[in-house]
CSV table of C-alpha atoms in Angstrom, one decimal:
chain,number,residue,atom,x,y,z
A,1,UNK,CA,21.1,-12.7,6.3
A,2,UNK,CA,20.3,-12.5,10.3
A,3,UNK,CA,17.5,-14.0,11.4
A,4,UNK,CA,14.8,-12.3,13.1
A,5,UNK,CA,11.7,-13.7,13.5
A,6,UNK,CA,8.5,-11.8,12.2
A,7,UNK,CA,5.3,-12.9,13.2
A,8,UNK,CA,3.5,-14.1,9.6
A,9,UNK,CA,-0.3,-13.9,8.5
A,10,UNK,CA,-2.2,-14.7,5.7
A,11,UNK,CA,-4.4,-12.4,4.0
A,12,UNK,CA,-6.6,-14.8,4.3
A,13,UNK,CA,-7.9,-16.9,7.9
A,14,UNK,CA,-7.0,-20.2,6.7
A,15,UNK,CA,-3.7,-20.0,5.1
A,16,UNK,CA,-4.7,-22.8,2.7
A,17,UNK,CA,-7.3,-21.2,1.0
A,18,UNK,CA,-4.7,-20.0,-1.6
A,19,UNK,CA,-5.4,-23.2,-4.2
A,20,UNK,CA,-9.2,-22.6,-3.5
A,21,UNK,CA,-9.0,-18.9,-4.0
A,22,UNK,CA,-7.1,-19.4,-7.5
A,23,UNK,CA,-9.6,-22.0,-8.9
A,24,UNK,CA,-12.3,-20.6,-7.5
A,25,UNK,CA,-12.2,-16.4,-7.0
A,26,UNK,CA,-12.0,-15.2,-3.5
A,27,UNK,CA,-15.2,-14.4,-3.6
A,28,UNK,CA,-16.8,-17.9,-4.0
A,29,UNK,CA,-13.5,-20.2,-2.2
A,30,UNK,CA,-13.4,-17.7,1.1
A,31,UNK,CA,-17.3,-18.7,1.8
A,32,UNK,CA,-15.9,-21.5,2.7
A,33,UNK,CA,-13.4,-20.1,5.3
A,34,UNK,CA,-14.1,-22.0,8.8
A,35,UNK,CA,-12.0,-19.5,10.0
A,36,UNK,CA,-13.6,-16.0,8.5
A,37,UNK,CA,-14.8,-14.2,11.7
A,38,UNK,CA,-11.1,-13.8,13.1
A,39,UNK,CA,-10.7,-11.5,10.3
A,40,UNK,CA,-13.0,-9.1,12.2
A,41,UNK,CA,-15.8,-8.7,9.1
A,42,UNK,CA,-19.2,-8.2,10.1
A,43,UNK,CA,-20.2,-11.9,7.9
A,44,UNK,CA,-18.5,-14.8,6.3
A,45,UNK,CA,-19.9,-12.8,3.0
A,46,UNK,CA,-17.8,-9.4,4.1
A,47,UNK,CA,-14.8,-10.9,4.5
A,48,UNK,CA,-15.1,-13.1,1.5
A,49,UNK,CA,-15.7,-9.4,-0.5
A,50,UNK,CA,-12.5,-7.9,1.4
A,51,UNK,CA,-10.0,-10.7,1.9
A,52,UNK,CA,-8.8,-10.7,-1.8
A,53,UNK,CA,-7.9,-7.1,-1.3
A,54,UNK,CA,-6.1,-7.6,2.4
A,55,UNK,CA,-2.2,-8.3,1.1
A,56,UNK,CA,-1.4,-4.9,2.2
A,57,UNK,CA,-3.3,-5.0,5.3
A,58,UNK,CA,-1.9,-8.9,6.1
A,59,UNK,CA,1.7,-7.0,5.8
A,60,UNK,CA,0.7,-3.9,8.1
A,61,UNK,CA,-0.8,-6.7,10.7
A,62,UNK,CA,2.5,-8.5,10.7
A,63,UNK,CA,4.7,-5.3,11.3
A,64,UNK,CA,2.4,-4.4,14.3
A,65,UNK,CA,2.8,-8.2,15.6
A,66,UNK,CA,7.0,-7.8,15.4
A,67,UNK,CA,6.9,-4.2,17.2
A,68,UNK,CA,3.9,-4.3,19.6
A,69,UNK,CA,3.1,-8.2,19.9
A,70,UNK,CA,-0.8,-7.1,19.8
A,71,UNK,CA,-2.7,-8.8,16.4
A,72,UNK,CA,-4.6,-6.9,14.6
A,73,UNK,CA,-7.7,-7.9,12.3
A,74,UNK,CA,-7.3,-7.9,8.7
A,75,UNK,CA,-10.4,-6.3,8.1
A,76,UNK,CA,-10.4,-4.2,10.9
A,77,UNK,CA,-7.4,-3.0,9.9
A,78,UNK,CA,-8.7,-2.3,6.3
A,79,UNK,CA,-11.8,-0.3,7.8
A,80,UNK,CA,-9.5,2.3,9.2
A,81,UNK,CA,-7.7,2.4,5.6
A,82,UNK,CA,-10.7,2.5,4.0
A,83,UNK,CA,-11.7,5.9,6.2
A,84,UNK,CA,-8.6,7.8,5.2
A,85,UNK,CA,-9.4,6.5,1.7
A,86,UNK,CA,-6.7,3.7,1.2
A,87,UNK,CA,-9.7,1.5,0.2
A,88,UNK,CA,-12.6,2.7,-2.2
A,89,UNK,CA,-16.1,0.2,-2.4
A,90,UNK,CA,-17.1,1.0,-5.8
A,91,UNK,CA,-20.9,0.9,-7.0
A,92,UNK,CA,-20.7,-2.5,-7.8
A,93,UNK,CA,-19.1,-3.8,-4.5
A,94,UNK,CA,-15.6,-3.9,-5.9
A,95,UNK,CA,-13.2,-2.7,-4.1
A,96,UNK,CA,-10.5,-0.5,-4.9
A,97,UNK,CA,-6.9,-0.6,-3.3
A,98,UNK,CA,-4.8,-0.2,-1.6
A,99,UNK,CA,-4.1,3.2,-2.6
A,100,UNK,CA,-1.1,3.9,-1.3
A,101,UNK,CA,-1.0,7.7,-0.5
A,102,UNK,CA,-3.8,7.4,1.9
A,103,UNK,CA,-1.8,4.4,3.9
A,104,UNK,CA,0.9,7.2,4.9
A,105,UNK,CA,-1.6,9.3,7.3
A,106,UNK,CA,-3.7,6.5,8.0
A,107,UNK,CA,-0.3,4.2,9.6
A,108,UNK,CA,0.9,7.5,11.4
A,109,UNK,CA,-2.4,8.5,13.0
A,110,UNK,CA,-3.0,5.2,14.0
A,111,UNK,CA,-0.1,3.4,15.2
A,112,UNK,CA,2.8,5.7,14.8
A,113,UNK,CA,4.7,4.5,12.3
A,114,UNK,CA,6.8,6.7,9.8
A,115,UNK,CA,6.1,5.1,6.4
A,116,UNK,CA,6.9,7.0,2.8
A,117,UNK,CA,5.5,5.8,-0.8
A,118,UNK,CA,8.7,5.1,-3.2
A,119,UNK,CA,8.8,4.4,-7.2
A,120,UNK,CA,10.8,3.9,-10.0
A,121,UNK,CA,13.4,2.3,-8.4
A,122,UNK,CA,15.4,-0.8,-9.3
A,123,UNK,CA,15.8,-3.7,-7.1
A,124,UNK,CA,19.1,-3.8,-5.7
A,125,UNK,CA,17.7,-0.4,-4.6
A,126,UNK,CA,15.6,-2.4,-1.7
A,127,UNK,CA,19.2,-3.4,0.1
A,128,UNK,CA,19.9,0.0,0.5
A,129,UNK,CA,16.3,1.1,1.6
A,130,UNK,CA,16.5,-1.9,4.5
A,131,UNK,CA,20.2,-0.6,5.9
A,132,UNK,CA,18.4,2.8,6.9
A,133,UNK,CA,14.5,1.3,7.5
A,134,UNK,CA,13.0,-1.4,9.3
A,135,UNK,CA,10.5,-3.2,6.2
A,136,UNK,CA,9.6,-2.5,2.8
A,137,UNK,CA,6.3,-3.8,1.5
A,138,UNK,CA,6.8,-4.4,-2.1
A,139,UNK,CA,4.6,-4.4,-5.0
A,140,UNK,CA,5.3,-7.6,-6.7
A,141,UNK,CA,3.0,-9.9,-9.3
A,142,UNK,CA,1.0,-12.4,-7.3
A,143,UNK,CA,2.2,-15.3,-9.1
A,144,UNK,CA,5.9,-14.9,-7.3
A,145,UNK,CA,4.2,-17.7,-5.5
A,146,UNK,CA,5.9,-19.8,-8.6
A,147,UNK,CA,8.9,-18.1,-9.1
A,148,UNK,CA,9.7,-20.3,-11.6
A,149,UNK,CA,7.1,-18.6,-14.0
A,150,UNK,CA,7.5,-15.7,-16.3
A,151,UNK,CA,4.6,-13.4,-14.8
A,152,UNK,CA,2.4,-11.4,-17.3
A,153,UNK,CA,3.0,-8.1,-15.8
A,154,UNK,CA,4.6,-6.6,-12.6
A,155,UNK,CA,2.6,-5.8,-9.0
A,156,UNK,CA,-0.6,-6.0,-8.4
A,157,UNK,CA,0.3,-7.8,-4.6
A,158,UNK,CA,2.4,-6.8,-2.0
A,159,UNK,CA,4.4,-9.1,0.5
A,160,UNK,CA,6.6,-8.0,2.9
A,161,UNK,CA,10.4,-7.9,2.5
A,162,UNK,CA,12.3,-8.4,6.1
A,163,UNK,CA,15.6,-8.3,4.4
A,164,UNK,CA,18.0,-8.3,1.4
A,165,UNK,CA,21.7,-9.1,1.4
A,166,UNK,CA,24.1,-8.5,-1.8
A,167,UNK,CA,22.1,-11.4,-4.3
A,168,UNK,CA,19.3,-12.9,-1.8
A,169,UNK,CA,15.8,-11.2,-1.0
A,170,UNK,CA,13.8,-12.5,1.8
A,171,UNK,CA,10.0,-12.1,2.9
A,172,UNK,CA,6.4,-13.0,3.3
A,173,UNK,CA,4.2,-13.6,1.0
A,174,UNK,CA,0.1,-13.2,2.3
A,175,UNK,CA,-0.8,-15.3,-0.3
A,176,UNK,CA,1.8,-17.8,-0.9
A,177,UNK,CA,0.1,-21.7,-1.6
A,178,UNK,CA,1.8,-24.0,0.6
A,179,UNK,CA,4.7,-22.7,3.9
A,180,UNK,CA,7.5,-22.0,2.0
A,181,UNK,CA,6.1,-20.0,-0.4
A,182,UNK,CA,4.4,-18.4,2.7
A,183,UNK,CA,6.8,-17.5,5.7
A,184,UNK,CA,10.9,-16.3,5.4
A,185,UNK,CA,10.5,-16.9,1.2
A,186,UNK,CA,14.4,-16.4,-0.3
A,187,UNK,CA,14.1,-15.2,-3.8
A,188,UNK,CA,17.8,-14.5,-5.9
A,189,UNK,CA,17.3,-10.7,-6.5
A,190,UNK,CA,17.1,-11.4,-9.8
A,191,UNK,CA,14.5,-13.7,-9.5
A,192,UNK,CA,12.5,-11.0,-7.6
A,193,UNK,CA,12.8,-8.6,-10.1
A,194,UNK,CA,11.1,-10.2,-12.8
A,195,UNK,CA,7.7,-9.7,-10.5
A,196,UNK,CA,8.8,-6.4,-8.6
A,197,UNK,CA,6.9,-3.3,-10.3
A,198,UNK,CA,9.8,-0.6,-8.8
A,199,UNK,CA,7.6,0.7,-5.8
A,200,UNK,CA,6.4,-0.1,-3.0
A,201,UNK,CA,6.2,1.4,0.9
A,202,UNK,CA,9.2,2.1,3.2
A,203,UNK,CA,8.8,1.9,6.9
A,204,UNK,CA,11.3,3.3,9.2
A,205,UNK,CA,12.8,2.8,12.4
């Protein structure tokens, strides 16, 4: 595969919060982020409500790094989703998303950028999508982080696939543990498509 560098973030501040957020739930470990106000959130006790939800926006902030340079906030980024309803904050301060649909309008007003919702499709699928568009951001189980794991269902997370070549799947993971389950992770398809869910988000050139 070529290599072209893409700028990678975590969903989180602090990359390493990943063990912490597993043992702990997001919203206790990322209390503990030194590094929480970058994310843009009003308090350390916003983003630690929104950062377990921020995969999608950790993918949309890296594809604005590789085509503009400029470095968007997570959660600034997620409060402009939230307003074309890609986010929803439930009753109970749960928050719902991302909802995909919304994400479409809310990418093109915004920034410009020509995405389109796909589904049902199989993984050797993503090859072709990535020969005619620029990224695909992937629904995947979060626990691709272990790929040596048989995951309990499919999606859930998304990371961001930067490109595919006939057996071999690369990308970034918002979430992954240590760096190289983070940055450039190369997956066997096959190995990928035991945590892909079929669907995901196309952008295009």
């Amino acid at each position: 595969m070529a290599e072209r560098r893409i700028p990678y973030f975590s969903q989180w501040e602090t990359p390493d919060m990943t063990m912490a957020v597993l043992a702990e739930g997001a919203q206790a470990a990322l209390l503990k982020d030194p590094l929480w106000a970058g994310s843009g959130a009003r308090d350390v006790e916003d983003y630690a409500r929104w950062a377990g939800n921020l995969c999608g926006m950790a993918c949309l902030k890296m594809i604005l790094a590789a085509r503009t340079g400029e470095i968007m906030p997570t959660v600034d980024l997620a409060m402009g989703c939230r307003d074309y309803g890609g986010y929803v904050e439930e009753p109970d301060g749960k928050i719902k998303g991302l909802i995909y649909a919304p994400f479409v309008p809310f990418v093109k007003d915004r920034f410009g950028l020509n995405t389109r919702v796909v589904t049902g499709i199989p993984v050797a699928d993503i090859g072709d999508i990535l020969t005619q568009s620029e990224f695909f951001i992937a629904s995947v189980h979060h626990s691709i982080r272990w790929p040596d794991t048989e995951p309990p269902s499919k999606g859930g997370h998304l990371v961001l696939v930067t490109a595919v070549n006939s057996d071999t799947i690369r990308f970034h993971n918002p979430s992954g543990h240590e760096s190289a389950t983070r940055e450039n992770v190369e997956l066997p398809l096959a190995i990928f498509d035991r945590f892909f869910a079929g669907r995901g988000i196309v952008i295009d050139l």
